[in-house]
Tab-separated table of C-alpha atoms and ligand atoms in Angstrom:
chain	number	residue	atom	x	y	z
A	1	MET	CA	103.899	101.950	94.086
A	2	ALA	CA	102.832	99.898	97.010
A	3	SER	CA	99.628	97.734	97.026
A	4	PHE	CA	97.058	96.108	99.299
A	5	VAL	CA	95.965	92.538	98.828
A	6	ILE	CA	92.675	92.063	100.572
A	7	GLU	CA	90.757	88.882	101.172
A	8	GLY	CA	87.124	89.917	101.393
A	9	GLY	CA	84.164	88.581	103.189
A	10	HIS	CA	85.484	88.569	106.900
A	11	LYS	CA	83.168	90.472	109.358
A	12	LEU	CA	84.927	92.908	111.520
A	13	HIS	CA	84.466	93.334	115.177
A	14	GLY	CA	85.743	95.436	118.037
A	15	GLU	CA	86.785	99.022	118.828
A	16	ILE	CA	88.862	101.523	116.712
A	17	ILE	CA	90.005	104.991	117.710
A	18	PRO	CA	90.111	107.667	115.000
A	19	GLN	CA	93.264	109.496	114.304
A	20	GLY	CA	93.648	113.200	114.600
A	21	ALA	CA	92.266	115.137	111.695
A	22	LYS	CA	94.449	115.545	108.648
A	23	ASN	CA	92.923	118.759	107.407
A	24	GLU	CA	93.087	120.459	110.900
A	25	VAL	CA	96.693	119.292	111.405
A	26	LEU	CA	97.746	120.797	108.179
A	27	GLU	CA	96.354	124.216	109.185
A	28	VAL	CA	97.604	124.265	112.819
A	29	ILE	CA	101.185	123.149	111.704
A	30	CYS	CA	101.350	126.087	109.370
A	31	ALA	CA	100.085	128.502	112.169
A	32	THR	CA	103.128	127.643	114.236
A	33	LEU	CA	105.054	129.957	111.927
A	34	LEU	CA	103.271	132.933	113.293
A	35	THR	CA	105.280	133.013	116.505
A	36	ASP	CA	108.959	132.660	117.605
A	37	GLU	CA	107.600	130.868	120.833
A	38	GLU	CA	107.034	127.049	121.169
A	39	VAL	CA	103.709	125.588	120.079
A	40	ILE	CA	102.966	122.134	121.237
A	41	ILE	CA	100.431	119.988	119.109
A	42	SER	CA	99.175	116.736	120.187
A	43	ASN	CA	97.010	114.176	118.444
A	44	ILE	CA	99.015	114.492	115.238
A	45	PRO	CA	98.356	111.466	113.017
A	46	ASN	CA	101.313	109.663	111.506
A	47	ILE	CA	100.324	110.039	107.740
A	48	LEU	CA	102.247	110.931	104.628
A	49	ASP	CA	100.757	114.469	104.105
A	50	VAL	CA	101.455	115.546	107.690
A	51	ASN	CA	104.896	113.976	107.768
A	52	ASN	CA	105.780	115.777	104.559
A	53	LEU	CA	104.662	119.179	105.964
A	54	ILE	CA	106.583	118.615	109.232
A	55	GLN	CA	109.703	117.884	107.172
A	56	LEU	CA	109.102	120.855	105.147
A	57	LEU	CA	109.022	123.094	108.161
A	58	ARG	CA	112.168	121.487	109.505
A	59	ASP	CA	113.861	122.261	106.206
A	60	MET	CA	112.739	125.768	106.574
A	61	GLY	CA	114.684	126.063	109.813
A	62	VAL	CA	111.760	125.489	112.276
A	63	LYS	CA	112.947	123.455	115.400
A	64	VAL	CA	110.662	120.485	115.559
A	65	LYS	CA	110.919	118.113	118.464
A	66	LYS	CA	108.863	114.912	118.695
A	67	GLN	CA	107.771	114.629	122.241
A	68	ASN	CA	105.975	111.316	121.991
A	69	ALA	CA	104.188	109.312	119.220
A	70	ASP	CA	101.509	111.964	118.414
A	71	THR	CA	102.891	115.201	119.957
A	72	TYR	CA	105.359	117.651	118.507
A	73	ALA	CA	106.846	120.999	119.681
A	74	PHE	CA	107.470	123.528	116.962
A	75	ARG	CA	109.549	126.615	117.439
A	76	ALA	CA	109.811	128.945	114.484
A	77	ASP	CA	112.391	131.428	115.876
A	78	ALA	CA	114.078	131.643	112.575
A	79	VAL	CA	113.208	130.683	108.990
A	80	ASN	CA	115.691	130.133	106.359
A	81	PHE	CA	114.438	132.153	103.337
A	82	ASP	CA	117.267	130.818	101.161
A	83	TYR	CA	115.663	127.446	101.420
A	84	LEU	CA	112.267	128.866	100.242
A	85	GLU	CA	114.073	129.838	97.011
A	86	SER	CA	115.372	126.289	96.358
A	87	ASP	CA	114.147	123.845	93.821
A	88	ASP	CA	113.815	121.314	96.620
A	89	PHE	CA	111.307	123.550	98.581
A	90	LEU	CA	109.155	124.144	95.516
A	91	ALA	CA	109.161	120.455	94.487
A	92	ARG	CA	107.934	119.428	97.937
A	93	CYS	CA	105.268	122.133	98.092
A	94	SER	CA	103.883	120.860	94.860
A	95	ARG	CA	103.293	117.430	96.578
A	96	LEU	CA	101.051	118.669	99.148
A	97	ARG	CA	97.890	120.712	99.250
A	98	GLY	CA	98.534	121.959	102.774
A	99	SER	CA	101.660	123.706	101.723
A	100	VAL	CA	99.595	126.698	100.260
A	101	MET	CA	98.777	127.583	103.898
A	102	LEU	CA	102.431	128.598	104.495
A	103	VAL	CA	101.685	131.824	102.610
A	104	GLY	CA	99.464	133.597	105.104
A	105	PRO	CA	101.790	133.060	108.136
A	106	LEU	CA	104.908	133.876	106.265
A	107	VAL	CA	103.542	136.897	104.744
A	108	ALA	CA	102.080	138.130	108.021
A	109	ARG	CA	105.142	137.520	110.017
A	110	PHE	CA	108.052	138.125	107.684
A	111	GLY	CA	106.358	140.065	104.836
A	112	ARG	CA	107.310	137.683	102.110
A	113	ALA	CA	106.552	134.083	100.851
A	114	VAL	CA	107.341	131.801	97.963
A	115	ILE	CA	105.207	129.057	96.825
A	116	SER	CA	104.743	126.727	93.952
A	117	LYS	CA	101.427	125.322	92.731
A	118	PRO	CA	100.467	123.091	95.703
A	119	GLY	CA	99.775	119.375	95.308
A	120	GLY	CA	96.892	117.189	96.825
A	121	ASP	CA	94.323	115.097	95.200
A	122	LYS	CA	93.793	115.344	91.506
A	123	ILE	CA	89.951	115.573	91.806
A	124	GLY	CA	89.240	118.453	89.503
A	125	ARG	CA	90.134	121.968	89.191
A	126	ARG	CA	91.413	123.385	92.542
A	127	ARG	CA	91.742	127.025	92.202
A	128	LEU	CA	93.473	129.315	94.567
A	129	ASP	CA	91.731	132.610	93.791
A	130	THR	CA	90.087	132.918	97.195
A	131	HIS	CA	93.516	132.682	98.914
A	132	PHE	CA	95.216	135.086	96.674
A	133	LEU	CA	92.520	137.581	96.369
A	134	GLY	CA	92.024	137.660	100.229
A	135	ILE	CA	95.635	138.026	100.874
A	136	GLN	CA	95.958	140.698	98.147
A	137	LYS	CA	93.050	142.620	99.877
A	138	LEU	CA	95.141	142.674	103.065
A	139	GLY	CA	97.872	144.501	100.939
A	140	ALA	CA	100.082	141.824	99.699
A	141	ASP	CA	101.524	141.903	96.147
A	142	PHE	CA	101.524	138.644	94.142
A	143	GLN	CA	104.055	138.094	91.371
A	144	TYR	CA	104.022	135.096	89.108
A	145	ASP	CA	107.181	133.678	87.867
A	146	ASN	CA	106.288	131.921	84.616
A	147	GLN	CA	109.588	130.267	84.220
A	148	ARG	CA	109.747	128.552	87.621
A	149	GLY	CA	105.955	128.314	88.013
A	150	THR	CA	106.120	130.013	91.380
A	151	PHE	CA	104.258	132.698	93.172
A	152	ARG	CA	106.124	135.434	95.004
A	153	ILE	CA	104.167	137.230	97.667
A	154	LEU	CA	105.483	140.535	99.168
A	155	ALA	CA	103.962	142.881	101.750
A	156	LYS	CA	105.466	145.618	103.842
A	157	ARG	CA	102.758	145.718	106.259
A	158	LEU	CA	99.230	143.974	105.941
A	159	LYS	CA	96.298	146.148	106.734
A	160	GLY	CA	92.889	144.862	107.886
A	161	THR	CA	89.919	145.271	105.656
A	162	TYR	CA	86.404	143.986	104.766
A	163	MET	CA	86.228	141.071	102.285
A	164	LEU	CA	83.513	138.809	100.900
A	165	LEU	CA	85.132	135.648	99.777
A	166	ASP	CA	83.986	134.403	96.409
A	167	GLU	CA	83.495	131.026	97.858
A	168	ALA	CA	83.828	129.463	101.354
A	169	SER	CA	87.188	127.830	100.597
A	170	VAL	CA	88.630	125.819	103.589
A	171	THR	CA	92.216	126.272	103.092
A	172	GLY	CA	91.542	129.799	101.640
A	173	THR	CA	89.860	130.877	104.882
A	174	ALA	CA	92.619	129.410	106.862
A	175	ASN	CA	95.205	131.198	104.913
A	176	ILE	CA	93.456	134.542	105.178
A	177	VAL	CA	92.754	134.250	108.778
A	178	MET	CA	96.529	133.427	109.518
A	179	ALA	CA	97.510	136.612	107.484
A	180	ALA	CA	94.868	138.761	109.154
A	181	VAL	CA	95.690	137.916	112.810
A	182	LEU	CA	98.960	139.949	112.477
A	183	ALA	CA	97.536	142.708	110.150
A	184	GLU	CA	97.024	146.256	111.313
A	185	GLY	CA	93.537	146.915	112.416
A	186	LYS	CA	90.347	144.990	111.802
A	187	THR	CA	89.531	142.346	109.170
A	188	THR	CA	86.062	141.193	108.454
A	189	ILE	CA	85.738	137.906	106.354
A	190	TYR	CA	82.241	137.198	105.151
A	191	ASN	CA	81.338	133.797	103.526
A	192	ALA	CA	84.209	132.321	105.534
A	193	ALA	CA	84.413	128.534	105.677
A	194	CYS	CA	83.641	127.140	109.124
A	195	GLU	CA	84.499	123.538	109.162
A	196	PRO	CA	85.631	122.278	112.590
A	197	TYR	CA	89.238	122.537	111.093
A	198	ILE	CA	88.780	126.306	110.763
A	199	GLN	CA	87.109	126.519	114.193
A	200	GLN	CA	90.006	124.724	115.713
A	201	LEU	CA	92.516	126.941	114.104
A	202	CYS	CA	90.777	130.040	115.278
A	203	ARG	CA	90.584	128.780	118.811
A	204	MET	CA	94.271	127.954	118.773
A	205	LEU	CA	95.220	131.400	117.378
A	206	ASN	CA	93.056	133.044	120.193
A	207	ARG	CA	95.032	130.927	122.703
A	208	MET	CA	98.149	132.450	121.006
A	209	GLY	CA	96.910	135.988	121.702
A	210	ALA	CA	94.746	136.603	118.504
A	211	HIS	CA	91.405	138.278	118.547
A	212	ILE	CA	89.053	136.403	116.372
A	213	GLU	CA	85.345	136.607	116.810
A	214	GLY	CA	82.495	134.752	115.026
A	215	ILE	CA	84.175	131.372	115.291
A	216	ALA	CA	81.956	128.629	113.872
A	217	SER	CA	80.094	131.152	111.681
A	218	ASN	CA	80.622	132.422	108.233
A	219	LEU	CA	81.368	135.911	109.549
A	220	LEU	CA	84.793	136.234	111.165
A	221	THR	CA	86.100	139.452	112.740
A	222	ILE	CA	89.757	139.691	113.376
A	223	GLU	CA	91.390	142.588	115.367
A	224	GLY	CA	95.089	142.329	114.383
A	225	VAL	CA	97.783	142.193	117.098
A	226	LYS	CA	101.487	142.856	116.874
A	227	THR	CA	102.874	139.570	117.972
A	228	LEU	CA	101.584	136.106	118.932
A	229	LYS	CA	102.854	133.656	121.698
A	230	GLY	CA	103.227	130.116	122.145
A	231	CYS	CA	100.412	127.634	123.138
A	232	THR	CA	99.449	124.009	123.340
A	233	HIS	CA	96.791	122.609	121.058
A	234	ARG	CA	95.050	119.193	120.760
A	235	VAL	CA	93.765	118.157	117.246
A	236	LEU	CA	90.145	116.870	116.946
A	237	PRO	CA	89.431	113.404	115.807
A	238	ASP	CA	89.349	112.992	112.049
A	239	MET	CA	85.576	113.218	111.185
A	240	ILE	CA	86.315	111.840	107.757
A	241	GLU	CA	87.938	108.731	109.388
A	242	VAL	CA	84.948	108.418	111.676
A	243	GLY	CA	82.548	108.585	108.660
A	244	SER	CA	84.747	106.009	106.809
A	245	PHE	CA	84.621	103.614	109.640
A	246	ILE	CA	80.766	103.988	109.959
A	247	GLY	CA	80.573	103.061	106.259
A	248	MET	CA	83.019	100.198	106.535
A	249	ALA	CA	81.035	98.732	109.445
A	250	ALA	CA	77.711	98.997	107.687
A	251	MET	CA	79.010	97.655	104.221
A	252	THR	CA	80.772	94.594	105.889
A	253	GLY	CA	77.762	93.929	108.202
A	254	SER	CA	80.044	94.318	111.159
A	255	GLU	CA	79.609	95.468	114.700
A	256	ILE	CA	82.097	98.221	115.554
A	257	THR	CA	82.483	100.891	118.239
A	258	ILE	CA	84.266	103.997	117.165
A	259	LYS	CA	85.834	105.513	120.269
A	260	ASN	CA	86.078	109.180	121.327
A	261	VAL	CA	84.664	110.614	118.064
A	262	SER	CA	83.869	114.146	119.449
A	263	TYR	CA	80.335	113.690	118.432
A	264	GLU	CA	79.285	117.423	118.654
A	265	ASN	CA	81.876	118.122	116.022
A	266	LEU	CA	80.547	115.709	113.557
A	267	GLY	CA	77.675	117.896	112.371
A	268	ILE	CA	75.465	116.376	109.830
A	269	ILE	CA	77.705	113.295	109.203
A	270	PRO	CA	75.765	110.756	111.593
A	271	ASP	CA	72.403	111.808	110.096
A	272	SER	CA	73.569	111.494	106.550
A	273	PHE	CA	74.624	107.900	107.091
A	274	ARG	CA	71.093	107.361	108.804
A	275	ARG	CA	69.635	108.475	105.495
A	276	LEU	CA	71.251	105.484	103.884
A	277	GLY	CA	69.398	103.334	106.491
A	278	ILE	CA	72.351	102.620	108.707
A	279	ARG	CA	71.652	102.435	112.406
A	280	LEU	CA	74.283	104.014	114.597
A	281	GLN	CA	74.091	104.875	118.117
A	282	GLN	CA	75.761	107.518	120.205
A	283	HIS	CA	77.141	106.171	123.481
A	284	GLY	CA	78.792	108.906	125.333
A	285	ASP	CA	81.480	110.115	122.959
A	286	ASP	CA	81.530	106.851	121.021
A	287	ILE	CA	79.549	105.683	118.000
A	288	PHE	CA	78.284	102.009	118.169
A	289	VAL	CA	77.433	100.605	114.732
A	290	PRO	CA	75.454	97.325	115.198
A	291	CYS	CA	75.743	94.483	112.695
A	292	GLN	CA	73.112	95.203	110.049
A	293	GLU	CA	72.340	92.349	107.472
A	294	HIS	CA	70.110	94.966	105.617
A	295	TYR	CA	69.754	98.656	105.499
A	296	GLU	CA	67.371	100.665	103.400
A	297	ILE	CA	67.866	104.098	101.950
A	298	GLU	CA	65.331	106.553	103.009
A	299	SER	CA	63.184	108.388	100.309
A	300	PHE	CA	62.608	112.140	100.647
A	301	ILE	CA	59.251	113.077	102.487
A	302	ASP	CA	57.563	113.423	99.218
A	303	GLY	CA	58.528	109.891	98.229
A	304	SER	CA	61.149	110.985	95.678
A	305	ILE	CA	64.648	109.271	95.331
A	306	MET	CA	67.078	110.313	97.985
A	307	THR	CA	69.978	112.736	96.973
A	308	ILE	CA	73.233	112.880	99.067
A	309	ALA	CA	75.061	116.014	98.170
A	310	ASP	CA	78.100	117.988	99.418
A	311	ALA	CA	77.951	121.645	100.656
A	312	PRO	CA	80.336	123.833	102.701
A	313	TRP	CA	80.042	123.390	106.486
A	314	PRO	CA	77.525	122.770	108.198
A	315	GLY	CA	76.576	120.910	104.963
A	316	LEU	CA	78.037	117.446	104.267
A	317	THR	CA	81.731	117.371	103.562
A	318	PRO	CA	82.582	116.160	100.004
A	319	ASP	CA	85.275	113.971	101.411
A	320	LEU	CA	82.801	111.459	102.463
A	321	LEU	CA	80.808	110.969	99.372
A	322	SER	CA	82.896	108.285	97.842
A	323	VAL	CA	82.509	106.161	101.043
A	324	MET	CA	78.737	106.829	101.094
A	325	LEU	CA	78.487	105.880	97.418
A	326	VAL	CA	80.190	102.605	98.001
A	327	VAL	CA	78.084	101.779	101.063
A	328	ALA	CA	74.949	102.418	99.063
A	329	THR	CA	75.772	99.663	96.635
A	330	GLN	CA	74.786	97.177	99.331
A	331	ALA	CA	71.659	99.018	100.456
A	332	LYS	CA	68.034	98.409	99.532
A	333	GLY	CA	66.931	101.316	97.326
A	334	SER	CA	68.404	103.931	95.221
A	335	VAL	CA	70.343	107.233	95.872
A	336	LEU	CA	71.741	109.917	93.735
A	337	ILE	CA	75.204	110.949	94.893
A	338	HIS	CA	75.936	114.448	93.825
A	339	GLN	CA	79.521	115.630	94.199
A	340	LYS	CA	78.966	119.265	93.558
A	341	MET	CA	82.602	120.557	94.470
A	342	PHE	CA	84.961	118.400	92.628
A	343	GLU	CA	84.491	117.332	88.992
A	344	SER	CA	86.767	114.266	88.927
A	345	ARG	CA	86.062	112.406	92.120
A	346	LEU	CA	83.318	110.030	90.882
A	347	PHE	CA	85.260	108.378	87.930
A	348	PHE	CA	86.319	105.577	90.291
A	349	VAL	CA	82.904	104.057	90.165
A	350	ASP	CA	83.963	102.144	86.943
A	351	LYS	CA	85.932	100.004	89.380
A	352	LEU	CA	82.955	99.376	91.431
A	353	ILE	CA	80.931	98.555	88.347
A	354	ASP	CA	83.657	95.983	87.451
A	355	MET	CA	83.223	94.400	90.876
A	356	GLY	CA	79.418	94.019	90.086
A	357	ALA	CA	77.869	97.157	91.662
A	358	GLN	CA	74.896	98.774	89.941
A	359	ILE	CA	75.823	102.400	89.357
A	360	ILE	CA	74.919	104.764	86.483
A	361	LEU	CA	77.534	107.616	86.214
A	362	CYS	CA	75.240	110.401	84.898
A	363	ASP	CA	78.052	112.888	84.374
A	364	PRO	CA	81.249	113.783	86.194
A	365	HIS	CA	79.465	115.129	89.291
A	366	ARG	CA	76.468	112.739	89.601
A	367	ALA	CA	76.044	108.949	90.067
A	368	VAL	CA	72.888	106.987	90.776
A	369	VAL	CA	73.518	103.983	92.911
A	370	ILE	CA	70.951	101.130	92.659
A	371	GLY	CA	71.506	99.099	95.738
A	372	HIS	CA	70.930	95.365	95.450
A	373	ASP	CA	70.216	94.720	99.043
A	374	ARG	CA	73.001	92.101	99.276
A	375	THR	CA	71.137	89.818	96.824
A	376	PHE	CA	74.757	89.250	95.361
A	377	ARG	CA	78.202	89.927	96.564
A	378	LEU	CA	80.645	92.211	94.854
A	379	ARG	CA	83.545	90.347	93.236
A	380	GLY	CA	87.215	90.981	94.322
A	381	GLY	CA	88.916	93.247	91.683
A	382	ASN	CA	92.347	94.551	90.675
A	383	MET	CA	92.308	98.339	90.936
A	384	THR	CA	94.313	101.475	91.373
A	385	SER	CA	93.475	104.087	93.850
A	386	PRO	CA	92.990	107.430	92.071
A	387	ASP	CA	92.677	109.543	95.241
A	388	ILE	CA	92.640	109.383	98.950
A	389	ARG	CA	88.806	109.042	99.424
A	390	ALA	CA	88.253	106.844	96.456
A	391	GLY	CA	91.121	104.654	97.773
A	392	ILE	CA	89.377	104.114	101.196
A	393	ALA	CA	86.062	103.581	99.412
A	394	LEU	CA	87.740	100.827	97.211
A	395	LEU	CA	89.252	99.335	100.265
A	396	ILE	CA	85.841	99.066	102.029
A	397	ALA	CA	84.393	97.467	98.778
A	398	ALA	CA	87.258	94.978	98.826
A	399	LEU	CA	86.701	94.115	102.501
A	400	ASP	CA	83.113	93.042	101.665
A	401	ALA	CA	83.718	91.516	98.218
A	402	GLU	CA	84.002	87.890	97.465
A	403	GLY	CA	87.546	86.657	96.914
A	404	ILE	CA	90.843	88.586	96.618
A	405	SER	CA	91.258	92.165	95.546
A	406	ARG	CA	94.371	94.168	94.972
A	407	ILE	CA	94.633	97.957	95.248
A	408	HIS	CA	97.540	99.623	93.907
A	409	ASN	CA	98.874	103.153	94.405
A	410	ILE	CA	97.942	102.924	98.103
A	411	GLU	CA	100.206	105.911	98.867
A	412	GLN	CA	97.006	107.838	98.245
A	413	ILE	CA	95.390	106.032	101.201
A	414	ASP	CA	98.579	106.591	103.303
A	415	ARG	CA	98.217	110.274	102.737
A	416	GLY	CA	95.276	110.286	105.101
A	417	TYR	CA	94.900	107.029	107.023
A	418	GLN	CA	97.415	106.021	109.656
A	419	TYR	CA	98.494	102.430	110.060
A	420	ILE	CA	95.333	101.513	108.272
A	421	GLU	CA	96.058	97.837	107.649
A	422	GLN	CA	97.171	97.197	111.219
A	423	ARG	CA	94.206	98.952	112.657
A	424	LEU	CA	91.720	97.065	110.460
A	425	SER	CA	93.566	93.708	110.884
A	426	ALA	CA	93.066	94.215	114.549
A	427	LEU	CA	89.218	94.245	113.810
A	428	GLY	CA	89.624	91.036	111.831
A	429	ALA	CA	90.242	92.271	108.368
A	430	ARG	CA	92.678	90.322	106.077
A	431	ILE	CA	94.952	92.948	104.408
A	432	THR	CA	98.532	92.629	103.390
A	433	ARG	CA	100.731	95.487	102.268
A	434	ILE	CA	103.008	94.679	99.342
A	435	GLU	CA	105.911	97.107	98.899
B	501	UD1	C1	93.816	120.167	103.071
B	501	UD1	C2	92.446	120.477	103.128
B	501	UD1	O1	91.978	121.036	104.049
B	501	UD1	N1	91.651	119.791	102.121
B	501	UD1	C3	90.197	120.131	102.186
B	501	UD1	C4	89.831	121.342	101.636
B	501	UD1	O2	90.432	121.602	100.362
B	501	UD1	P1	90.529	123.051	99.738
B	501	UD1	O3	90.536	124.095	100.855
B	501	UD1	O4	91.517	122.940	98.690
B	501	UD1	O5	89.024	123.080	99.078
B	501	UD1	P2	88.069	124.425	98.901
B	501	UD1	O6	87.347	124.643	100.155
B	501	UD1	O7	88.992	125.564	98.453
B	501	UD1	O8	87.157	123.980	97.678
B	501	UD1	C5	86.921	122.680	97.274
B	501	UD1	C6	86.311	122.790	95.887
B	501	UD1	O9	84.924	123.149	96.137
B	501	UD1	C7	84.611	124.238	95.329
B	501	UD1	N2	83.659	125.103	96.155
B	501	UD1	C8	84.100	125.391	97.485
B	501	UD1	C9	83.306	126.178	98.346
B	501	UD1	C10	82.036	126.627	97.754
B	501	UD1	O10	81.326	127.326	98.360
B	501	UD1	N3	81.710	126.206	96.531
B	501	UD1	C11	82.452	125.376	95.717
B	501	UD1	O11	82.237	124.954	94.608
B	501	UD1	C12	85.887	124.936	95.074
B	501	UD1	O12	85.761	125.623	93.845
B	501	UD1	C13	86.793	123.736	94.943
B	501	UD1	O13	86.865	123.150	93.644
B	501	UD1	O14	88.470	121.559	101.608
B	501	UD1	C14	87.789	120.650	100.679
B	501	UD1	C15	86.283	120.911	100.703
B	501	UD1	O15	85.736	120.615	101.798
B	501	UD1	C16	88.173	119.173	101.184
B	501	UD1	O16	87.623	118.337	100.048
B	501	UD1	C17	89.654	118.935	101.258
B	501	UD1	O17	89.846	117.658	101.901
B	502	PEP	C1	90.952	116.089	99.064
B	502	PEP	C2	91.538	115.759	100.238
B	502	PEP	O1	92.797	116.158	100.536
B	502	PEP	P1	93.695	117.345	99.932
B	502	PEP	O2	92.921	118.535	100.013
B	502	PEP	O3	94.856	117.256	100.738
B	502	PEP	O4	93.968	116.847	98.573
B	502	PEP	C3	90.879	114.967	101.219
B	502	PEP	O5	91.347	114.919	102.396
B	502	PEP	O6	89.822	114.227	100.824
């Protein structure tokens, strides 16, 4: 288990470029299985989850060529189904949430798939009903192997149909869309997720020859085609990284420019930070966060205490609530952070309380943060990162805290943030990695 040692209290300064979006990359890499032609994807971040998925595809027999630091060519002209039966494949799937999205493309193109329970953050129950019900509706048969803990999915020919998803699941929608593009006839997906990750996937599939309408809405209509062809695709900047850097700048009272953020794809994120009193300016496609000694959380119009809550897109992504919570500890005023989607994502506040933050954990979903307007500094602490976003939130707290902090289990941070200590050190942070 590697650790970061952080000397807090240094202001950051300069420019930072966000990496490509982790959650989009996981989708579009799986989509390369839908064709035997070459698909070239650029702006791929060098992070653990993505590298694991790329290796998984290689082991499945997909030809993967690294063209430069962030660009890969994928050619799935053959897939080794014997490997899909191996314990090695199943073990690797279970380390990675994104692996569940192999099912849609494999079933659509080859009529079969095997999958173990996928991994990802342990942040509460993470059911797969939406994925399975959707793909079953298209005509696939799911068998659960109790002994091996695997799902075997078989389909002679998928057939388009109407479906109303029980929830707007991000990876569930991606999986069903990837199955439906090669199904016979028309599929209508209502209550589809429409995060930029899904929009990007759909645009890429259309460039491959798919017929998807309704992109960016929660009603997708897909006219199935027989085959798909190759294409090139560039991944959007990671909106969660952009939000993490906004929070980092505000909390540490630093002046930072976040370059090339694809502002129009950030949705409600900038305004959500503004509600915490953080001033940020759009300069072309950059975000400039000025040095702010104080920021004050807004109240609602009726004067009641602000609530920041997650919701499916275009609502606020749950993946930024941990960062917003940590930033609120230094604000003036109070806020209720309501993490509706995941039930185990707020427990990390214990560590912030140890550092001196004033937070009441009301229940697993809700925490009230009483900002102390920098009247005293957080103290450096010794902590373990429970999940990717709590990890970055703790790192932000440590950058601002007085003294030395240690964060263990930083593999969680490495899952989603590339070269994070080098990039933050270039802004003036003092971070050392201990292997
Ligand atoms: C690899 C990947 O892309 N991971 C993202 C994806 O995970 P993932 O696709 O696994 O998450 P889902 O969208 O399926 O759902 C996340 C959680 O929210 C709940 N839920 C979802 C929709 C809804 O309308 N109501 C509701 O309560 C689900 O029950 C689940 O517990 O989307 C999540 C929600 O944005 C993000 O946190 C993850 O970073
Ligand atoms: C929850 C997340 O990731 P995953 O779905 O891969 O666990 C995240 O990116 O915040």
